[in-house]
PDB file of C-alpha atoms in Angstrom:
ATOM      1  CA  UNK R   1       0.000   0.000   0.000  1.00 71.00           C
ATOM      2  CA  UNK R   2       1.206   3.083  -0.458  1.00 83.00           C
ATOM      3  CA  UNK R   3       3.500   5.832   2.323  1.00 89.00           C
ATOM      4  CA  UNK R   4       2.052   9.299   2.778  1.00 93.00           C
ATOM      5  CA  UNK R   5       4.159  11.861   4.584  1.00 94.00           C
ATOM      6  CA  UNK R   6       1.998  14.673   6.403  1.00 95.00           C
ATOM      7  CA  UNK R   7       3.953  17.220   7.949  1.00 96.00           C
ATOM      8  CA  UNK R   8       4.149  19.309  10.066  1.00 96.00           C
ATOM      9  CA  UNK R   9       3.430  17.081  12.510  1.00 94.00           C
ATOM     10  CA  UNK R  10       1.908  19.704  14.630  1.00 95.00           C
ATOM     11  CA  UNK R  11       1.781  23.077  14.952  1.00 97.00           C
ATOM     12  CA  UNK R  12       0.311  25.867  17.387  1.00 97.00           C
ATOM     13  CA  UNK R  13      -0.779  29.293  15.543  1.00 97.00           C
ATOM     14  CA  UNK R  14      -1.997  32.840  16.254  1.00 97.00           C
ATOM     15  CA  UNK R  15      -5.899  33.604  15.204  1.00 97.00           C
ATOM     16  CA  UNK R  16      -6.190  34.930  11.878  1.00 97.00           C
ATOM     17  CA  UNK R  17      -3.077  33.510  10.581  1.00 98.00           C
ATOM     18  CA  UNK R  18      -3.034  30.841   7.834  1.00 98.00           C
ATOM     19  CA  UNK R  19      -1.390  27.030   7.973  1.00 98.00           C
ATOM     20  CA  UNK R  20      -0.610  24.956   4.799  1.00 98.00           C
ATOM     21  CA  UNK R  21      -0.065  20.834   5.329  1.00 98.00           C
ATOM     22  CA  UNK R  22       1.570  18.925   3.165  1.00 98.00           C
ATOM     23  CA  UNK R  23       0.965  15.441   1.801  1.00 97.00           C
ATOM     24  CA  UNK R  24       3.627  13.292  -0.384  1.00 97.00           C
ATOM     25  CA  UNK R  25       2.943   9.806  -1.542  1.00 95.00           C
ATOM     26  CA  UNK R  26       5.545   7.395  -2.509  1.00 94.00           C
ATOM     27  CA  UNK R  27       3.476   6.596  -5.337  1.00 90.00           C
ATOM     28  CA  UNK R  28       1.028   7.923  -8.249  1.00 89.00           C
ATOM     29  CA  UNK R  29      -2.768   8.296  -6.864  1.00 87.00           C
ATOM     30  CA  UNK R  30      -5.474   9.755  -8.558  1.00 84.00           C
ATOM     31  CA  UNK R  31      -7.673  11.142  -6.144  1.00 84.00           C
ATOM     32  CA  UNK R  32      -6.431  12.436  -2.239  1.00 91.00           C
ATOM     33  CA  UNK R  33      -8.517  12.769   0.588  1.00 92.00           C
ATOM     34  CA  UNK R  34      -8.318  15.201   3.435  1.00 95.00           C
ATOM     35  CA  UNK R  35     -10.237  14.822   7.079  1.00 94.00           C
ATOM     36  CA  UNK R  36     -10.722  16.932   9.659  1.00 95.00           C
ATOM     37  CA  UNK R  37     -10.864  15.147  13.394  1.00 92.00           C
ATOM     38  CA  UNK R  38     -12.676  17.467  16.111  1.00 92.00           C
ATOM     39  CA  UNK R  39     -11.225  16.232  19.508  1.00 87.00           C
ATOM     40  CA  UNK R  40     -12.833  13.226  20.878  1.00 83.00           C
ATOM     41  CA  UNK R  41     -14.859  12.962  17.159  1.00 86.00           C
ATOM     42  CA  UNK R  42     -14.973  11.135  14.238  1.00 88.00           C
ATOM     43  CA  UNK R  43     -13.420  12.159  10.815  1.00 90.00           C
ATOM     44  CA  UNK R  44     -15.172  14.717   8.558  1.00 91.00           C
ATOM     45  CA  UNK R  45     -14.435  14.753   5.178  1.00 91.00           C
ATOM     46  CA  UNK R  46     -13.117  18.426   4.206  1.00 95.00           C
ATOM     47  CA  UNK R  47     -12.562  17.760   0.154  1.00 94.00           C
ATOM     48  CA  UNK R  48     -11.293  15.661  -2.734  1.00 91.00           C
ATOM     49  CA  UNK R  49      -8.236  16.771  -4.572  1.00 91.00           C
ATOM     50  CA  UNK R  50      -7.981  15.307  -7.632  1.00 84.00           C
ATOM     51  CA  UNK R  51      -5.192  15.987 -10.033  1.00 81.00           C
ATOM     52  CA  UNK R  52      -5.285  19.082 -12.730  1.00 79.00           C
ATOM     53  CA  UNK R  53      -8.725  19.850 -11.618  1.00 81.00           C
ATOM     54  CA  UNK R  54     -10.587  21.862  -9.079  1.00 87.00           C
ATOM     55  CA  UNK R  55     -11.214  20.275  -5.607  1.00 92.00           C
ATOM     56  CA  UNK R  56     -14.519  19.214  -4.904  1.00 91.00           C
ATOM     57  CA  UNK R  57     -15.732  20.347  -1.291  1.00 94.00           C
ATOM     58  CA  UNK R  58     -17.620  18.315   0.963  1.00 92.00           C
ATOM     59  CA  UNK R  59     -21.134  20.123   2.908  1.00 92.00           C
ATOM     60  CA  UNK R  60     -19.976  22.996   5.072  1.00 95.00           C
ATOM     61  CA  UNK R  61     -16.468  23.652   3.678  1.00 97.00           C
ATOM     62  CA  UNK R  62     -15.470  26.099   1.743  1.00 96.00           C
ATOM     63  CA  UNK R  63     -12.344  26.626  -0.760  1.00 96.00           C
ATOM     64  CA  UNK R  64     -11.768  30.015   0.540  1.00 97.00           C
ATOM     65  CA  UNK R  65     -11.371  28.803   3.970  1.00 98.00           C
ATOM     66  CA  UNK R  66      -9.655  25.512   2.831  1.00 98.00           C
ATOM     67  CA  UNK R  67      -7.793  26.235  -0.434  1.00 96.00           C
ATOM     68  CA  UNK R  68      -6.656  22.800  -1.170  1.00 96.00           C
ATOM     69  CA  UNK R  69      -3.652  22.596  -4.186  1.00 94.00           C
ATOM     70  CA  UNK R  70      -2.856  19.096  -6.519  1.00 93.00           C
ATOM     71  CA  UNK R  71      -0.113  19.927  -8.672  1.00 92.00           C
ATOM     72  CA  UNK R  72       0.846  16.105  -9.635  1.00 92.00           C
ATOM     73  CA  UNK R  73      -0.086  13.257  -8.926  1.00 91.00           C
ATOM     74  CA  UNK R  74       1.991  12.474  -5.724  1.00 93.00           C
ATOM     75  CA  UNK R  75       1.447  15.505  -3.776  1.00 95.00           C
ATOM     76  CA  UNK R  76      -1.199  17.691  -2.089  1.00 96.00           C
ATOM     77  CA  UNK R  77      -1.638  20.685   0.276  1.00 96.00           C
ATOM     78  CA  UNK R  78      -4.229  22.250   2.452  1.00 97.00           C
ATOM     79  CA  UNK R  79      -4.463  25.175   3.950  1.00 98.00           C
ATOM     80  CA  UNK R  80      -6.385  26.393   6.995  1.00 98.00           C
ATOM     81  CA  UNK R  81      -7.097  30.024   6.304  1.00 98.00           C
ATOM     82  CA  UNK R  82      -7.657  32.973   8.796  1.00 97.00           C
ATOM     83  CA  UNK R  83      -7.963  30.504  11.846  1.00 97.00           C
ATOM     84  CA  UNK R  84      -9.959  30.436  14.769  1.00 97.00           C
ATOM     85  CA  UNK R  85      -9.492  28.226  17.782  1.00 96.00           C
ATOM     86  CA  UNK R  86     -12.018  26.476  16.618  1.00 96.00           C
ATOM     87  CA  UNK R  87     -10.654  25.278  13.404  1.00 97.00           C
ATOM     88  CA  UNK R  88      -8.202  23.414  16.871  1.00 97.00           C
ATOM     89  CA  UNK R  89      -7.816  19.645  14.897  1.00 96.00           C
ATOM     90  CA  UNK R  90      -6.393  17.032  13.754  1.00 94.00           C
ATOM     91  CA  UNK R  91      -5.935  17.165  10.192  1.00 96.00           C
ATOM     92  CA  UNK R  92      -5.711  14.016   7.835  1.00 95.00           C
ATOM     93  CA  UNK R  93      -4.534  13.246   4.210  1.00 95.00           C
ATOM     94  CA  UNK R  94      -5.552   9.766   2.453  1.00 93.00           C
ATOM     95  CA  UNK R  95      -5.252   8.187  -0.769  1.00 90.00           C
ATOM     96  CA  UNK R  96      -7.486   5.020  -1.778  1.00 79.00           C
ATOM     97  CA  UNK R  97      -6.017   1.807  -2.338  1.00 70.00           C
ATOM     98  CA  UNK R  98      -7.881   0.217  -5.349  1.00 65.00           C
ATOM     99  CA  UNK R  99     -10.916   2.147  -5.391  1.00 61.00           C
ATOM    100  CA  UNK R 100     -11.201   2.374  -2.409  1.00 58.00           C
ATOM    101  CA  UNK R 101     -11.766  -2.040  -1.984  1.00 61.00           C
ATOM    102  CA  UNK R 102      -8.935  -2.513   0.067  1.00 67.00           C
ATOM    103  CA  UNK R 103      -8.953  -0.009   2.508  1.00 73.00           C
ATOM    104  CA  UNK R 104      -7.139   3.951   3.047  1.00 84.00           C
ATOM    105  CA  UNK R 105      -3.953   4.784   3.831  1.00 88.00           C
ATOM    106  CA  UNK R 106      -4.174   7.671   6.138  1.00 91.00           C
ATOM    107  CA  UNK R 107      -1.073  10.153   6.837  1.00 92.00           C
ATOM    108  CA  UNK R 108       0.112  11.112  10.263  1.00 90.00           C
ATOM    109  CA  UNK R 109      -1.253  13.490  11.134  1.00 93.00           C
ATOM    110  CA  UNK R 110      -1.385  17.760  11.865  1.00 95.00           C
ATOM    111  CA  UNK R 111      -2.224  18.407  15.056  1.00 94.00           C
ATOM    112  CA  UNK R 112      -3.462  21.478  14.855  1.00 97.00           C
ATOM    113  CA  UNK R 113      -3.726  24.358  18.125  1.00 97.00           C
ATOM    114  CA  UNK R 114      -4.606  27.723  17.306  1.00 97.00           C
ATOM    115  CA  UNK R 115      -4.835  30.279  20.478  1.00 97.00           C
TER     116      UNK R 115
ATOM    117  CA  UNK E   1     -28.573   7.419   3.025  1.00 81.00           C
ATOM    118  CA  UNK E   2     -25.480   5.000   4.130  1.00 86.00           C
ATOM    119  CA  UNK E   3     -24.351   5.335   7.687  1.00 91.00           C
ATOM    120  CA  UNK E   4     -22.355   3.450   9.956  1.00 94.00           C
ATOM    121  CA  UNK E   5     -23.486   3.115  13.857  1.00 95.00           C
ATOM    122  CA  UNK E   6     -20.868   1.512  16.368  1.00 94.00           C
ATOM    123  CA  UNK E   7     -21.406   0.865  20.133  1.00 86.00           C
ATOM    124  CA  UNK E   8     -20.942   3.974  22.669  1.00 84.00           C
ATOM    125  CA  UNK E   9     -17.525   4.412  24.565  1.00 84.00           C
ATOM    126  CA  UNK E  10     -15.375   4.471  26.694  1.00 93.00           C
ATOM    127  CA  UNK E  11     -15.126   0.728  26.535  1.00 95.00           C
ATOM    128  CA  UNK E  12     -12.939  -0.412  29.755  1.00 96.00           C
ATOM    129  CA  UNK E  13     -12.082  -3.635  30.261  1.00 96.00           C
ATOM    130  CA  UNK E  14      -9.177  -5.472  32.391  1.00 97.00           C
ATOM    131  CA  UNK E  15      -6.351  -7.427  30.201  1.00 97.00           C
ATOM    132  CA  UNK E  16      -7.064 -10.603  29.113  1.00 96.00           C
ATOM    133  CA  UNK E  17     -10.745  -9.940  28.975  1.00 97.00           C
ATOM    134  CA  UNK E  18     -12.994 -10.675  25.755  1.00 97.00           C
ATOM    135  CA  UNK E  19     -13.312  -7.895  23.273  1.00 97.00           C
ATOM    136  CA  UNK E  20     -16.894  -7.184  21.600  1.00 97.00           C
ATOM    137  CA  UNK E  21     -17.173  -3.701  19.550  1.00 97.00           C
ATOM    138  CA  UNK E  22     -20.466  -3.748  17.857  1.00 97.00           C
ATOM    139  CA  UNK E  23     -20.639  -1.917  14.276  1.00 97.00           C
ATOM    140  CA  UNK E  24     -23.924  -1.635  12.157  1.00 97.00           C
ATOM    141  CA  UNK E  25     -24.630  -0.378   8.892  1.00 96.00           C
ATOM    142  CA  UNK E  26     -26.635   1.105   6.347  1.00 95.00           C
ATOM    143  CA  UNK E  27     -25.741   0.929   2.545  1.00 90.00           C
ATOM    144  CA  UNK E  28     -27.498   1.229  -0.643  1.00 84.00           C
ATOM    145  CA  UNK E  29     -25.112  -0.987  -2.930  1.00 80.00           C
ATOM    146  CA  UNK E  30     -22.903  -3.518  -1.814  1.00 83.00           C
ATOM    147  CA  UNK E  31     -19.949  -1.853   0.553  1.00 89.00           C
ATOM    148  CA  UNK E  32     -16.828  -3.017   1.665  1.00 89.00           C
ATOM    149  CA  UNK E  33     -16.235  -2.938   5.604  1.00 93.00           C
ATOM    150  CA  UNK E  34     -13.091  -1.803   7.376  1.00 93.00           C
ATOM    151  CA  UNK E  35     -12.142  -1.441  10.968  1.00 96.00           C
ATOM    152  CA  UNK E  36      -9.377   1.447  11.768  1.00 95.00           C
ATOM    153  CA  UNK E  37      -7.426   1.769  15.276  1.00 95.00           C
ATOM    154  CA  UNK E  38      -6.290   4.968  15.938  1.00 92.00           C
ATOM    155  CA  UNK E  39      -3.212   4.391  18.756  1.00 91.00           C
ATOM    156  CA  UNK E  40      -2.690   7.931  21.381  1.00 86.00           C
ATOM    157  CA  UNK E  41      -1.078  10.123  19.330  1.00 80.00           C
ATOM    158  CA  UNK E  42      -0.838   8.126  15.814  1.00 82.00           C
ATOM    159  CA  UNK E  43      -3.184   9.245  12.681  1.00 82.00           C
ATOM    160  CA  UNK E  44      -5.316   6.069  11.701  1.00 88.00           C
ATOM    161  CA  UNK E  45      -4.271   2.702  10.696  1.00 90.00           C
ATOM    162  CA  UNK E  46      -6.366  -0.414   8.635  1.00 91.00           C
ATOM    163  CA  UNK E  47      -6.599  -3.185  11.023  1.00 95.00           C
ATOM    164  CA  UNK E  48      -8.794  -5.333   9.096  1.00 95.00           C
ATOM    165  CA  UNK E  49     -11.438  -5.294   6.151  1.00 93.00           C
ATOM    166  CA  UNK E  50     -13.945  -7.210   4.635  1.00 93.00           C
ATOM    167  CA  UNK E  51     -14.893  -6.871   0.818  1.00 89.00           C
ATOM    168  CA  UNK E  52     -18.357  -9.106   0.524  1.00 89.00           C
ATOM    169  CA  UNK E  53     -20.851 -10.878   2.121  1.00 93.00           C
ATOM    170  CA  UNK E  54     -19.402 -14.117   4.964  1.00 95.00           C
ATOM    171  CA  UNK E  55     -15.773 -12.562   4.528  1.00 95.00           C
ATOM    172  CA  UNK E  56     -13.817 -12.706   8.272  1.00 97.00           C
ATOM    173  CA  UNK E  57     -11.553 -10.084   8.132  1.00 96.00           C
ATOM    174  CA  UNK E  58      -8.689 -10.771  10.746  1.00 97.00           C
ATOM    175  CA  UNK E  59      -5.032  -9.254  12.198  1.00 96.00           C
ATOM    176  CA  UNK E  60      -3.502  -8.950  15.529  1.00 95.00           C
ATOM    177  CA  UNK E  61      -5.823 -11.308  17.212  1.00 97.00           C
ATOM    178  CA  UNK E  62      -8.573  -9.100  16.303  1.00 98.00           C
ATOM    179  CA  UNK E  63     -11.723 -11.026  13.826  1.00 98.00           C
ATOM    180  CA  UNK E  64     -14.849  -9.388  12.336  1.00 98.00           C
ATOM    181  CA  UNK E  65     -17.548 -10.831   9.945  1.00 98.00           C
ATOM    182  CA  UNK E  66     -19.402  -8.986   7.251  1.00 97.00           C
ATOM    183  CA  UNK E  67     -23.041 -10.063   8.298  1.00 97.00           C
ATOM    184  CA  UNK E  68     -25.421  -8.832   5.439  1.00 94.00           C
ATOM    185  CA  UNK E  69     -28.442 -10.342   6.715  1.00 95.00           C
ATOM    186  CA  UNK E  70     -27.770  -8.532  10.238  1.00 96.00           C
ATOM    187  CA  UNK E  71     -26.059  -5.707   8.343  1.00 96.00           C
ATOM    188  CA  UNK E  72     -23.178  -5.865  10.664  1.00 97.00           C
ATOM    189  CA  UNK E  73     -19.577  -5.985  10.950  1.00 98.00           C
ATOM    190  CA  UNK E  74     -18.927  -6.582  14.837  1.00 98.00           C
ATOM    191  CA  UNK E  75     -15.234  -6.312  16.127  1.00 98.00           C
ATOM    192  CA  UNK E  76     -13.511  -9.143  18.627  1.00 98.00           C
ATOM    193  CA  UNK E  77     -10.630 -10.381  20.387  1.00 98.00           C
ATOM    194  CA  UNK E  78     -10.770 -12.929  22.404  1.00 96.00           C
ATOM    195  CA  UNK E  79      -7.846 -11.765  25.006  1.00 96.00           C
ATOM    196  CA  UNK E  80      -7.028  -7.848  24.671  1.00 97.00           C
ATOM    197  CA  UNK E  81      -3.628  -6.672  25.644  1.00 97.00           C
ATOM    198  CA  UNK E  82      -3.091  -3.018  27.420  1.00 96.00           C
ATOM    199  CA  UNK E  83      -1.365  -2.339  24.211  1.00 96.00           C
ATOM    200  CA  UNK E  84      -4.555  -2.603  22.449  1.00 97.00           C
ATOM    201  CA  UNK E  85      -5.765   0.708  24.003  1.00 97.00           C
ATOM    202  CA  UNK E  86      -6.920   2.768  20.982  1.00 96.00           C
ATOM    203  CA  UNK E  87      -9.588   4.372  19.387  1.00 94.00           C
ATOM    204  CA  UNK E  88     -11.336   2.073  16.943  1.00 96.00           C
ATOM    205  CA  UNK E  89     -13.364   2.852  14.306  1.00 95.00           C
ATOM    206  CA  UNK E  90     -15.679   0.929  11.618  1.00 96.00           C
ATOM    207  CA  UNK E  91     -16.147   2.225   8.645  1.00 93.00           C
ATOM    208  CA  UNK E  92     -17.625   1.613   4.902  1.00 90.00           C
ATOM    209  CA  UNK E  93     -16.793   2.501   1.565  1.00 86.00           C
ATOM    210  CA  UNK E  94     -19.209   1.678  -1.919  1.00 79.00           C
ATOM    211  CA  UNK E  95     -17.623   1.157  -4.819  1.00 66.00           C
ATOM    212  CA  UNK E  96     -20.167   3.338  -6.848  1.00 56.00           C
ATOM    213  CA  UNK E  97     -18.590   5.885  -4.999  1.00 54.00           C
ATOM    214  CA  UNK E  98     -14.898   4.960  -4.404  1.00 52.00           C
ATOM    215  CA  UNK E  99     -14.185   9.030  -3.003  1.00 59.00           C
ATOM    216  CA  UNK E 100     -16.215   8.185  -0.064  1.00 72.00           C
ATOM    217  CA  UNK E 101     -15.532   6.347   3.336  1.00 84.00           C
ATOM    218  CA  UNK E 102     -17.986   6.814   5.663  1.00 88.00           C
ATOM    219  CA  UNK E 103     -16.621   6.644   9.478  1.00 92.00           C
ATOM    220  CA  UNK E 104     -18.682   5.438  12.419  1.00 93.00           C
ATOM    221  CA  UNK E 105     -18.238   7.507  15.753  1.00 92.00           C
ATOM    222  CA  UNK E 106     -15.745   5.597  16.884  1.00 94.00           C
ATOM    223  CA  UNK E 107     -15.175   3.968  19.929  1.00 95.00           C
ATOM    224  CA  UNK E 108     -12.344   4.418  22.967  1.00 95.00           C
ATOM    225  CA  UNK E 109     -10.940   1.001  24.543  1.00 96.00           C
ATOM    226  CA  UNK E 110      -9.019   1.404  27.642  1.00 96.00           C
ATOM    227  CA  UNK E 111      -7.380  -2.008  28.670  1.00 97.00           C
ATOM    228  CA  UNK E 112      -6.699  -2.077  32.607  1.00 95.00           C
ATOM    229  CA  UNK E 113      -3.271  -4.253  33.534  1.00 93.00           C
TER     230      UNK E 113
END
C-alpha cells in the first residue's frame, strides 16, 4: 500500500493567521482525501483533490477557507485560512487503495492548536 | 442514506478480557467494511477489512464478519492486551462511490493491567 508523509506534525498558531499541510505519496494516486478530526470525534471529510482539476468540497467547507492545491499526482496541500481556535484539529490526508476495496492509507497526522 | 453506527464508549475492560465492539450499517449498494485503530497520538491505521458478504476479516488477534443479513460488521478479540488501548473505528466505503468512506463515531478502549 502506499507511504504518505503529512507534515508538520503539529503546529500551534496565532488567530487569523493561515497554515498549509503537506501530503507526499511514494506513489502515483489519482484522487487524495483530506479529514478533519474534532477532539474526541470522528473524521469529517473536508474535500477531494484530484489531479489538474478543481477540488470538490464536501457540505460545510469552503475553498476560501480551505484552499486545497494538486499539482501532480503524488502531492497535495491544504491550507487552513484565517484561523480560529475552533478550526483546533487534527488534520488528515488519504489516498485510496484500489478504489477504495482494500482499505485507506491515512497520513500522520497535523495536530493542529490555534490560540 | 449510508451510515455506519458503532457501540458507545469508553469501553474499559481489564487485560485478558474478551473484546466485543459492535458496528452496524446502512448501505445502498454492496460496501466493503473496514475497521481502523487509531493508537494515542498516531493518525489512523487499517486493522482489518472485509470486501463481501461471509468474509472474516482478521489481524492482531482481532476477527470481524461482514453479516449482510444482520447488516453488521462486529469487532472481537478474544484476550485484549493493554497495548490494544486505541480508538477504533468501523467504517464503509461503496464502490459506486470509491471518493467516499464513511466513518462510524468511533469507539475508545481502555485495557486495565
Amino acid at each position: 500500500s502506499a507511504v504518505i508523509s503529512q507534515k508538520p506534525s503539529r503546529d500551534i498558531c496565532q488567530r487569523g493567521t493561515s497554515l498549509t499541510i503537506q501530503c507526499q505519496v511514494d506513489s502515483q494516486v489519482t484522487m487524495m482525501f483530506w479529514y478533519r478530526q474534532q477532539p474526541g470525534q470522528s473524521l469529517t471529510l473536508i474535500a477531494t483533490a484530484n489531479q489538474g482539476s478543481e477540488a470538490t468540497y464536501e457540505s460545510g467547507f469552503v475553498i476560501d477557507k480551505f484552499p486545497i492545491s494538486r499539482p501532480n499526482l503524488t502531492f497535495s496541500t491544504l491550507t487552513v485560512s484565517n484561523m480560529s481556535p475552533e478550526d483546533s484539529s487534527i488534520y488528515l490526508c488519504s489516498v485510496a487503495v484500489n478504489r477504495g476495496d482494500y482499505g485507506y492509507t491515512f497520513g500522520s497526522g497535523t495536530r493542529l492548536t490555534v490560540v | 442514506g449510508n451510515s455506519v453506527t458503532q457501540m458507545e464508549g469508553p469501553v474499559t475492560l481489564s487485560e485478558e478480557a474478551f473484546l466485543t465492539i459492535n458496528c452496524t450499517y446502512t448501505a445502498t449498494g454492496y460496501p466493503s467494511l473496514f475497521w481502523y485503530v487509531q493508537y494515542p497520538g498516531e493518525g489512523l491505521q487499517l486493522l482489518l477489512k472485509a470486501t463481501k458478504a461471509d468474509d472474516k476479516g482478521s489481524n492482531k488477534g482481532f476477527e470481524a464478519t461482514y453479516r449482510k443479513e444482520t447488516t453488521s460488521f462486529h469487532l472481537e478479540k478474544g484476550s485484549v492486551q493493554v497495548s490494544d488501548s486505541a480508538v477504533y473505528f468501523c467504517a464503509l466505503t461503496l464502490y459506486s462511490s470509491a471518493s467516499k468512506i464513511i466513518f462510524g463515531s468511533g469507539t475508545r478502549l481502555s485495557i486495565r493491567p
